[in-house]
Short mmCIF file of C-alpha atoms (C1' of nucleotides) in Angstrom, two decimals:
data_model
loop_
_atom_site.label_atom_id
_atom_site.label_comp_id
_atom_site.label_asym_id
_atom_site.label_seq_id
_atom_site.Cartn_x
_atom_site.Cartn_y
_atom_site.Cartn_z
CA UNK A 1 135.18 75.61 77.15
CA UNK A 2 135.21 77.43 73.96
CA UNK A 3 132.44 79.70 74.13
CA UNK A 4 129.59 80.61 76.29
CA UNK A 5 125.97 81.35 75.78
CA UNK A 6 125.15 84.50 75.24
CA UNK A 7 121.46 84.98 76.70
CA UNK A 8 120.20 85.36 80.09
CA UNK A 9 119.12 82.50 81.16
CA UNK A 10 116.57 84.00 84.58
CA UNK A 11 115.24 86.68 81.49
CA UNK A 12 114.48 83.59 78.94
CA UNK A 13 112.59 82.04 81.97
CA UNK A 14 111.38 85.32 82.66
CA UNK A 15 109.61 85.73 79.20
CA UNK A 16 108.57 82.00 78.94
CA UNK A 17 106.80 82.58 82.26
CA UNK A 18 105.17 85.28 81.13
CA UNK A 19 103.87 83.53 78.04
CA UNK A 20 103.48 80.62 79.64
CA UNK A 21 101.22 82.23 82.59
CA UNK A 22 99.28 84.00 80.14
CA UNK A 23 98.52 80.89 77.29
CA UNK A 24 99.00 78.05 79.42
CA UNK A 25 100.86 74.72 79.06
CA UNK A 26 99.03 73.66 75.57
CA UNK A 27 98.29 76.36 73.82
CA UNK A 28 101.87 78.11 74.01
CA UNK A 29 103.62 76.54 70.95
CA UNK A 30 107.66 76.51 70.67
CA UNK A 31 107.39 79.20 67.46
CA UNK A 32 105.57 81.46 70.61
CA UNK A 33 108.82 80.80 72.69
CA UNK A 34 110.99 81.39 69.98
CA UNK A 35 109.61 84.95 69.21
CA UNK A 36 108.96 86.19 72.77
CA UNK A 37 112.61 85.07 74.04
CA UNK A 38 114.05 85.90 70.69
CA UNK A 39 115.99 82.86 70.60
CA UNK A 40 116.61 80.01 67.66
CA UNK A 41 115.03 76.49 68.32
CA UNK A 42 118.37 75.22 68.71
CA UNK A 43 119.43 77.35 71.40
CA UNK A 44 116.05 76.63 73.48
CA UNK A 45 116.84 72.79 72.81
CA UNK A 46 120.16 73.22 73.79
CA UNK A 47 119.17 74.97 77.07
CA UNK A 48 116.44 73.58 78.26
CA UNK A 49 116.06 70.04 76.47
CA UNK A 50 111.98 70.28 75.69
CA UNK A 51 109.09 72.16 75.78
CA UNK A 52 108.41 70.31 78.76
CA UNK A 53 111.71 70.36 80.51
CA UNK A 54 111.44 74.64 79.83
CA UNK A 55 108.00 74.42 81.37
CA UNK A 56 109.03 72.33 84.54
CA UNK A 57 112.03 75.24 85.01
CA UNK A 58 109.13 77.67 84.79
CA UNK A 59 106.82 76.23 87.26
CA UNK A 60 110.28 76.48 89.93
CA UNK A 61 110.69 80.18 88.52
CA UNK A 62 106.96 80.90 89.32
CA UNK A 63 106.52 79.40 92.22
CA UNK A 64 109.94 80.91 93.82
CA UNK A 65 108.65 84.57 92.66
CA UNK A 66 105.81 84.00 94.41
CA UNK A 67 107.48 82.45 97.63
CA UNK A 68 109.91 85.96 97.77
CA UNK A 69 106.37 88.10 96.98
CA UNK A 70 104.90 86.33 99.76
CA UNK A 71 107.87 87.19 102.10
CA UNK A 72 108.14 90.45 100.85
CA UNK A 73 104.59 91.07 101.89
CA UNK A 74 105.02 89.34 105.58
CA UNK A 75 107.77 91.47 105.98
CA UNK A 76 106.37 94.91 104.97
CA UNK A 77 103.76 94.76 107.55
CA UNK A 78 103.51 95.11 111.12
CA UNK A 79 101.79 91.74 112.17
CA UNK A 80 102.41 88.38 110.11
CA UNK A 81 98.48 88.33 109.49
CA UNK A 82 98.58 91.74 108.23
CA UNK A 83 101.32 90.18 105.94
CA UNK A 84 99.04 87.53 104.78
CA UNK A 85 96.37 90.07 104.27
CA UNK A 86 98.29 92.36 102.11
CA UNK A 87 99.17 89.39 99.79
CA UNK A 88 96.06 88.51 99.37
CA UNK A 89 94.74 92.32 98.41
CA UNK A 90 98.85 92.24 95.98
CA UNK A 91 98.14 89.35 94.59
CA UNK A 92 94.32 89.63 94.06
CA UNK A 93 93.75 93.27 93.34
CA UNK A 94 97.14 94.50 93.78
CA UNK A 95 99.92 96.26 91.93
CA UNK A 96 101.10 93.91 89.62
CA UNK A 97 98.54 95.27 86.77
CA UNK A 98 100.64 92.99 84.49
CA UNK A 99 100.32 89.76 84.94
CA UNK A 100 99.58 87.99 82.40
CA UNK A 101 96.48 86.55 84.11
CA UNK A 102 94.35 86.67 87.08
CA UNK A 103 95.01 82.76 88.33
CA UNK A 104 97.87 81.37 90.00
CA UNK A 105 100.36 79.22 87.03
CA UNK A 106 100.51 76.60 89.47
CA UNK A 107 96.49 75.86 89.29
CA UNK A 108 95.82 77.15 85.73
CA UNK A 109 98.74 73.94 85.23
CA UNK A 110 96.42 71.83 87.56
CA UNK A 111 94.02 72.12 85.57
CA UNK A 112 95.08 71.89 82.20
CA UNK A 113 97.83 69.14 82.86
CA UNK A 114 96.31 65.32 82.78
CA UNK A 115 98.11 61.46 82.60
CA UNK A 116 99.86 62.68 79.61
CA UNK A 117 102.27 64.70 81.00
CA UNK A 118 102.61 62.80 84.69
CA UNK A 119 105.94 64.51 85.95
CA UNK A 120 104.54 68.01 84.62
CA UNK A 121 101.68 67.11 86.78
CA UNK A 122 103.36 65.55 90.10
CA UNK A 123 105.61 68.96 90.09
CA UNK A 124 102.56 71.17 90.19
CA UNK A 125 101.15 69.23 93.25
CA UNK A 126 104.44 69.59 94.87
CA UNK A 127 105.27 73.28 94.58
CA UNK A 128 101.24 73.88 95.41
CA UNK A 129 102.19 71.62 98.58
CA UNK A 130 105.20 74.13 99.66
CA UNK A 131 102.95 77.01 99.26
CA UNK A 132 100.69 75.77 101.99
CA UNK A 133 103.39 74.38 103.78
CA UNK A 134 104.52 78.27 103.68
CA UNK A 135 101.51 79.35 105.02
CA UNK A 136 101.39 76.82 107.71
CA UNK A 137 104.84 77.90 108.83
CA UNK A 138 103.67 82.06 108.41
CA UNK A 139 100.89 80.88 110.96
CA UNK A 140 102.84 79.38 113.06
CA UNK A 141 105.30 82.01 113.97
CA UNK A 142 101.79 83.77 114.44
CA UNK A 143 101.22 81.69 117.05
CA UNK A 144 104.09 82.17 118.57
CA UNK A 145 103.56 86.36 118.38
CA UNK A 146 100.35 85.91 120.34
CA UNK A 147 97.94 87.36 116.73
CA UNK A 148 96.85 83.76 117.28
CA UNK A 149 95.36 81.42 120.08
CA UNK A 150 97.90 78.52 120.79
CA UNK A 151 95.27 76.01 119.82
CA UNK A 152 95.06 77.14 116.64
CA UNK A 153 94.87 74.60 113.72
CA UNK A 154 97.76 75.94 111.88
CA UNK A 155 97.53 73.38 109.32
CA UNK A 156 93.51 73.79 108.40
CA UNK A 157 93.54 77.36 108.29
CA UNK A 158 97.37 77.23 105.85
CA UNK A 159 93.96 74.52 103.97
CA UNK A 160 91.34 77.35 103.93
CA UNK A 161 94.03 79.95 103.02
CA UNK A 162 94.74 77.82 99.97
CA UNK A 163 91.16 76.97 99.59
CA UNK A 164 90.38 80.50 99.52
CA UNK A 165 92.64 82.36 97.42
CA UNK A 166 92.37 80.05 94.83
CA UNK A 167 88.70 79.93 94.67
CA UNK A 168 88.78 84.26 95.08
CA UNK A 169 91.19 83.69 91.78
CA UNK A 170 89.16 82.20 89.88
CA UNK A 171 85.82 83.80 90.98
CA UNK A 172 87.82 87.23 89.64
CA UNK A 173 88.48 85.93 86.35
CA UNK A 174 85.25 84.93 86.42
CA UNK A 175 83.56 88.10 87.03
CA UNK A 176 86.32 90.76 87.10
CA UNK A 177 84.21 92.35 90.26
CA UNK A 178 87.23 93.24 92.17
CA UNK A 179 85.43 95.23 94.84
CA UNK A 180 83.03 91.76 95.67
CA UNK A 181 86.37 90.18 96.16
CA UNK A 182 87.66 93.05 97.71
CA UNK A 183 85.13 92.70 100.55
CA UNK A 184 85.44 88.54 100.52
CA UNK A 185 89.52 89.40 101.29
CA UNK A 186 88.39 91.43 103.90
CA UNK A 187 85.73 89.68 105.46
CA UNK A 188 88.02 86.58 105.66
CA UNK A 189 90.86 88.24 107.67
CA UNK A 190 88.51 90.67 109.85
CA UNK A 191 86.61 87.92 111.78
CA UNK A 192 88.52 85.49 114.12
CA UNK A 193 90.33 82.85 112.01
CA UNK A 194 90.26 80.40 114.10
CA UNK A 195 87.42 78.22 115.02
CA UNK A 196 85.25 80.26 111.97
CA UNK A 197 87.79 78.38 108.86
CA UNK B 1 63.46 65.78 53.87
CA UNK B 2 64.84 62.40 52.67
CA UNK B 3 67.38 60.66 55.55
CA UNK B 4 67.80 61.50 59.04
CA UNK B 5 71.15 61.29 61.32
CA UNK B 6 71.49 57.93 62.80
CA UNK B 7 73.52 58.81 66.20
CA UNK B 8 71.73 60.32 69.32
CA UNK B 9 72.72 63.88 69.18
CA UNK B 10 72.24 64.12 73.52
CA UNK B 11 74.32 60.49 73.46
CA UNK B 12 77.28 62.25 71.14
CA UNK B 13 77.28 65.31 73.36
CA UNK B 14 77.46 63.05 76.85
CA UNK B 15 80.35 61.38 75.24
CA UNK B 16 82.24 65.03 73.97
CA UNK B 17 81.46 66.24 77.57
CA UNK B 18 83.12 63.80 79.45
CA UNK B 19 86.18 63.74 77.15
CA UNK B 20 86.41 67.33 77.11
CA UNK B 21 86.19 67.16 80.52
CA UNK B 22 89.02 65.01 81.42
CA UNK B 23 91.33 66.46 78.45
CA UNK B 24 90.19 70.36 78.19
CA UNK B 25 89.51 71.98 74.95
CA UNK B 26 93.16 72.57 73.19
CA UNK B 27 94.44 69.25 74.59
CA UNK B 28 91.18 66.87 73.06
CA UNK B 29 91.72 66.71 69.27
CA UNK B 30 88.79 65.86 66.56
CA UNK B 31 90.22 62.20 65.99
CA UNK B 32 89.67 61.70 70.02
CA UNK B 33 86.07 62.87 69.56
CA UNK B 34 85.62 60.67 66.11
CA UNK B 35 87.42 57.68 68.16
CA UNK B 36 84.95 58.55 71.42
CA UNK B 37 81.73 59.06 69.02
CA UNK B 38 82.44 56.52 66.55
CA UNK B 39 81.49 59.28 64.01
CA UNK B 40 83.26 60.12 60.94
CA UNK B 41 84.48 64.15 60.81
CA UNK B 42 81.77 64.69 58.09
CA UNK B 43 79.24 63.87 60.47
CA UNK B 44 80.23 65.74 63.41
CA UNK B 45 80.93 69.19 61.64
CA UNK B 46 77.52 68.35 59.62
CA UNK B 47 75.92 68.34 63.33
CA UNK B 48 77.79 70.69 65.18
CA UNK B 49 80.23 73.11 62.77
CA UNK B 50 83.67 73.11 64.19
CA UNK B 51 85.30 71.66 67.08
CA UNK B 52 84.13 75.35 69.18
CA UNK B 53 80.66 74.99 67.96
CA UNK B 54 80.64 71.49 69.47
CA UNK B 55 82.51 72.40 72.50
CA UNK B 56 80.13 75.72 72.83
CA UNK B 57 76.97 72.91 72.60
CA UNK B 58 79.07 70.82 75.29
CA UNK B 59 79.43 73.53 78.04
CA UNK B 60 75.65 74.30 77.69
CA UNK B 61 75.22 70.55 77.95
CA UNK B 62 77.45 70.07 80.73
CA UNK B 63 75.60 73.29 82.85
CA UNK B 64 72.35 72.14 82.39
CA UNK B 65 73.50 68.54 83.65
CA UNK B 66 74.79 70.28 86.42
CA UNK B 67 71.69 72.22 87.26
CA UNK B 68 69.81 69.27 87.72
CA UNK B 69 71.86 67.63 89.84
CA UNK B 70 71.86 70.51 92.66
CA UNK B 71 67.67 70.51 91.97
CA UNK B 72 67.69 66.63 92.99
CA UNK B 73 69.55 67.31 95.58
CA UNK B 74 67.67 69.81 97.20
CA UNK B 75 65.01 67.82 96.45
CA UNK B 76 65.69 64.67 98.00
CA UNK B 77 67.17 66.76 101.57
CA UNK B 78 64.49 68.11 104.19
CA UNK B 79 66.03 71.65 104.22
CA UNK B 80 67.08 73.71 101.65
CA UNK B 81 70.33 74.40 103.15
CA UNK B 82 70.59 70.29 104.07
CA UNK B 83 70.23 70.08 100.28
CA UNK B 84 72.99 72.45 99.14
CA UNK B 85 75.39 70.62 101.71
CA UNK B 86 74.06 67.83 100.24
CA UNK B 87 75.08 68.98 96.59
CA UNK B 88 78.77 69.74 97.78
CA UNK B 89 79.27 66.43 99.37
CA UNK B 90 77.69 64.47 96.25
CA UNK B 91 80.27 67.03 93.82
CA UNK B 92 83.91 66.85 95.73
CA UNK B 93 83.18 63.32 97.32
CA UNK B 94 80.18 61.51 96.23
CA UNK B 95 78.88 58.78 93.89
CA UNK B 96 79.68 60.55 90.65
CA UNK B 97 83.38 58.43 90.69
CA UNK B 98 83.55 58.34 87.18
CA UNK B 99 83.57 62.07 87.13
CA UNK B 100 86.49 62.45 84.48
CA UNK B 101 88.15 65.48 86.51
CA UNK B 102 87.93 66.87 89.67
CA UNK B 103 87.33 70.03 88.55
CA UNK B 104 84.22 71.93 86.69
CA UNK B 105 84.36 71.22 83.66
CA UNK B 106 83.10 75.55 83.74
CA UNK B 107 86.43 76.38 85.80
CA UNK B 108 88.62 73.87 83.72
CA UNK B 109 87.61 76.12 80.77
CA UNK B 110 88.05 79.17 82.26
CA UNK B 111 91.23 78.63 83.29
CA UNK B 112 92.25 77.36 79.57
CA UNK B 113 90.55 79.75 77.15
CA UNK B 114 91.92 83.45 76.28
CA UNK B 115 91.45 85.47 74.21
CA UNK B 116 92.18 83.22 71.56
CA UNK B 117 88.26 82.15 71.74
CA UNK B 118 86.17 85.32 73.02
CA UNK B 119 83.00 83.40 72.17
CA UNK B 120 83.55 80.15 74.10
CA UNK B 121 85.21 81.81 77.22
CA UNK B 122 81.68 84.75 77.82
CA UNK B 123 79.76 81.80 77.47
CA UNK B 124 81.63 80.06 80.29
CA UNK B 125 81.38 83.16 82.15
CA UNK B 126 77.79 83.24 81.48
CA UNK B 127 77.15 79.70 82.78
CA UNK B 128 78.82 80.30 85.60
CA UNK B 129 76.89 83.15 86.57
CA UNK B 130 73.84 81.32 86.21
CA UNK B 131 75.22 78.66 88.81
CA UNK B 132 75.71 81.39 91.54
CA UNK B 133 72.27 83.13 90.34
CA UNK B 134 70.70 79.68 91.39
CA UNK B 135 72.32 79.12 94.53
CA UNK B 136 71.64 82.91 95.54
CA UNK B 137 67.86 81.69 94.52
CA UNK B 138 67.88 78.69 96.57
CA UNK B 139 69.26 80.82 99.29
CA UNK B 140 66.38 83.09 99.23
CA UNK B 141 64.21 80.29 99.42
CA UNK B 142 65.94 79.10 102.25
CA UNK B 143 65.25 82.58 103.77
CA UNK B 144 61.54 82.25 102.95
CA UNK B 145 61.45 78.97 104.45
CA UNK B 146 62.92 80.08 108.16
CA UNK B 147 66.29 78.25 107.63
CA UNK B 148 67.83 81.69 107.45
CA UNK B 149 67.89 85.29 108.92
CA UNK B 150 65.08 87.25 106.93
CA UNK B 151 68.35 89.78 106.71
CA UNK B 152 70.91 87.27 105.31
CA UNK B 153 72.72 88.99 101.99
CA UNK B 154 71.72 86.07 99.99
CA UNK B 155 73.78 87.46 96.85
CA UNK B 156 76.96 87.57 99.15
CA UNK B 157 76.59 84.10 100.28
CA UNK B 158 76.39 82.30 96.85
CA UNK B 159 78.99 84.15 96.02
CA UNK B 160 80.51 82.66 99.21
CA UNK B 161 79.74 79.43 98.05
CA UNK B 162 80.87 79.66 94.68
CA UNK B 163 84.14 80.94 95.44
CA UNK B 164 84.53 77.69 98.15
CA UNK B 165 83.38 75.01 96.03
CA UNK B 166 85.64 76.12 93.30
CA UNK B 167 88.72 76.17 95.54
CA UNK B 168 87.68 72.65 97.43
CA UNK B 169 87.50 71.44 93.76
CA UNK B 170 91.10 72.79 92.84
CA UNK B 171 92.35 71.58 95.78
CA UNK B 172 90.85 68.01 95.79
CA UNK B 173 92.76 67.92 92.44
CA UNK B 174 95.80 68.98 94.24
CA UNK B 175 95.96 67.20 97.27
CA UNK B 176 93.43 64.10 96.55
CA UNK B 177 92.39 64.24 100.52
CA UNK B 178 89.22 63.47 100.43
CA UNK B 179 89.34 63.37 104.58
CA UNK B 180 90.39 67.30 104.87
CA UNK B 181 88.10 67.93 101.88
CA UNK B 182 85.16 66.73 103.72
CA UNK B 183 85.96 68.08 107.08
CA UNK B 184 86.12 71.71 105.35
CA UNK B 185 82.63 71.05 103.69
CA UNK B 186 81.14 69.98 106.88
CA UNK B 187 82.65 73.12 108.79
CA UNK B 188 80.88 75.39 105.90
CA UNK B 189 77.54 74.27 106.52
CA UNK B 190 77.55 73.51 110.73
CA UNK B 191 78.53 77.32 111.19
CA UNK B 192 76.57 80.15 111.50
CA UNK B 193 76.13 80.88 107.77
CA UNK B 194 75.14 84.69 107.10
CA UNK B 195 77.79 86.87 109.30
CA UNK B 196 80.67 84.26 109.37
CA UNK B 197 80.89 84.40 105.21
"C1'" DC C 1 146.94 84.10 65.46
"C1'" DA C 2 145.50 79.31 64.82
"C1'" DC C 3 142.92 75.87 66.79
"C1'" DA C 4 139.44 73.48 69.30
"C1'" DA C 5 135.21 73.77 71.54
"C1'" DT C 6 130.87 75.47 72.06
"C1'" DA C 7 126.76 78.40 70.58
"C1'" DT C 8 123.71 80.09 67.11
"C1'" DT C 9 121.28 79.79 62.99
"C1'" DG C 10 117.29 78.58 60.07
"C1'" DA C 11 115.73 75.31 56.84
"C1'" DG C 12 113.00 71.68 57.19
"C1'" DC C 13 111.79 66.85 59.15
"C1'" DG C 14 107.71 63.66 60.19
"C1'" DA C 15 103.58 63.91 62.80
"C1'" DT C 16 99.41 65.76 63.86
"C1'" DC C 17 96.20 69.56 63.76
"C1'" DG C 18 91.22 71.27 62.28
"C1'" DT C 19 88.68 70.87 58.37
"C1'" DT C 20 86.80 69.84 53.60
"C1'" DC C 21 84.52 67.33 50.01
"C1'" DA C 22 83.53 64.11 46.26
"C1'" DA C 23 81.75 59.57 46.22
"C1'" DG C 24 78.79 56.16 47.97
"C1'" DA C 25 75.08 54.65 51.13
"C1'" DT C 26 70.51 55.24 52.97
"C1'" DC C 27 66.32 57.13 53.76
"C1'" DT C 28 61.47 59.36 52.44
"C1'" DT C 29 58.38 60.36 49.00
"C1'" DT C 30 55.83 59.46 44.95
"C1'" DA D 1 60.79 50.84 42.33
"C1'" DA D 2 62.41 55.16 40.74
"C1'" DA D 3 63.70 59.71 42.15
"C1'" DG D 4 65.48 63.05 45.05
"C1'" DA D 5 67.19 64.63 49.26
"C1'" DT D 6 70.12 63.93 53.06
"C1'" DC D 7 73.68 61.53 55.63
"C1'" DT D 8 77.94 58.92 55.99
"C1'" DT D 9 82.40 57.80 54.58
"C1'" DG D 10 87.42 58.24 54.45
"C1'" DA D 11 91.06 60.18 51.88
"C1'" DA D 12 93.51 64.12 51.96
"C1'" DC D 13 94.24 69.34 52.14
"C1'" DG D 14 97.13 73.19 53.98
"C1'" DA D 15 98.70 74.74 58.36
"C1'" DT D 16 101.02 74.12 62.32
"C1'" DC D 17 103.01 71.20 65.80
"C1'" DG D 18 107.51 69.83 68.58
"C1'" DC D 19 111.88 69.15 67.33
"C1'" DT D 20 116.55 68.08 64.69
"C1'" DC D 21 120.84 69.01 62.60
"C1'" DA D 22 124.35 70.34 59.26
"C1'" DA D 23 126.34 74.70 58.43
"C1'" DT D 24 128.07 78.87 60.27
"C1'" DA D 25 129.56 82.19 63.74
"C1'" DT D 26 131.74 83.11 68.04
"C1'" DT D 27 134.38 82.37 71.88
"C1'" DG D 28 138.46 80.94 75.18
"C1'" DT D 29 142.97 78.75 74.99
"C1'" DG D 30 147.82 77.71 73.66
#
DNA sequence: CACAATATTGAGCGATCGTTCAAGATCTTT
DNA sequence: AAAGATCTTGAACGATCGCTCAATATTGTG
């Protein structure tokens, strides 16, 4: 070893995410990445390999912010479904004024990403997969506290969870009418969850 | 007025929509759309102007397609509300197989346009608006009809339904189980529909 | 301090992008 | 059938795409 990079290498994924998030897949060209990380071409090929092999790195680094958001959440709050609640409301309507845009990478990549790019596509079905399978295993040790009947359907409500924040997502991009979705956030964890989703 | 286009504009469009449909807007270029319409570039910006005026044309084309659709359905169901379940089943699992995506073609675009195209994304916000303005009207038929509470917040409940059948979209596209997908569109419609959403 | 190894730089590659337009083909009108 | 208007054709424009690589700078090691 003669010499050693001299970036960050969580910041660069920082910024592509960012970019990334905000553009999506397609429409972010390499000349974008170059001036938001303020890095040469050579160094991003040298790092990360492609456009595509930076973007699969930045679906993990997305989807493991959100996973420590989510537990972050869980943890501030008295009850686990109060926890689930409040990341709803963070993520939805919450503090983090700056992201780059109201829907989740992970399904804005769902969307955009077809046959062309197959492993691209695979990954984002996978990490959306361990995001239910998180919110399966939150309701679960709900269960177990008692906030939920032990007959409860763990793994269709972690569905309707899913089902639901990503439709609230888009249905706020849509029509930016935060306090409709305010009162669909609420409405959702207010009534029994069990047999009703 | 001396020669007249040869090609069926409302055949061209069908065959933009469904390729913009499966590809999205940045990802479809103008030789796929010459290659899908058999049309030579000179034609197709004589007809339409640019690739956004024919993609504008497309979502309008695409939203009216889908407008009829939900009327035949309600149409061929004895209730109202039999008719809108009806709709769902025939969108996320029914006869329309060669649907190129899973997703609306309205949400797909969403999800993809910025800034970068102010024009096309508020008229993909305007569309959808007019989807949930026509289920909150079929909803208030509904209520005229007896199949719901005379105090049901019809404007709520589309909005209710809007946000669901986008997520059960998404998440067909994630998770390709058509099983859960259908047991979460049959528990929508068997519950009490007004408080429980 | 000299050397070897690695990182950075930035010009620029071939391919493809959205789009244009002169030339030729085809139609309606007279 | 001639004239005039419109449509179709396909080559090609400039811009931008993802990406490469020889040249240069920078580092750890002996």
């Amino acid at each position: 070893m003669a010499n050693t990079a001299k970036f960050d290498r969580q910041e660069v994924l920082g910024k592509a995410t960012r970019l990334f998030w905000r553009k999506g897949f397609h429409a972010t060209s390499t000349r974008d990445i170059q001036q938001a990380t303020s890095l040469r071409p050579g160094s991003i090929y040298a790092a990360f390999g492609s456009k595509s092999g930076l973007f699969k790195e930045v679906l993990a680094f997305y989807a493991q912010n959100g996973a420590e958001t989510l537990r972050q959440c869980i943890e501030g709050e008295k009850t686990i479904l109060g926890g689930l609640q409040a990341f709803f409301r963070y993520t939805l309507l919450g503090g983090n004024k700056d992201a780059p845009n109201e829907l989740c990478l992970l399904v804005k990549s769902l969307s955009e990403l077809d046959e062309g790019e197959p492993e691209l596509l695979s990954e984002t079905r996978s990490l959306l997969v361990a995001v239910e399978n998180r919110f399966r295993n939150y309701l679960e040790a709900a269960v177990s506290a008692g906030e939920l009947p032990a007959t409860t359907d763990t793994s269709a409500l972690a569905r309707q969870l899913q089902v639901k924040l990503i439709g609230l997502r888009s249905y706020l991009r849509a029509s930016s009418d935060r306090k409709a979705v305010e009162r669909m956030i609420d409405n959702l964890f207010e009534m029994p969850l069990v047999q009703s989703h």
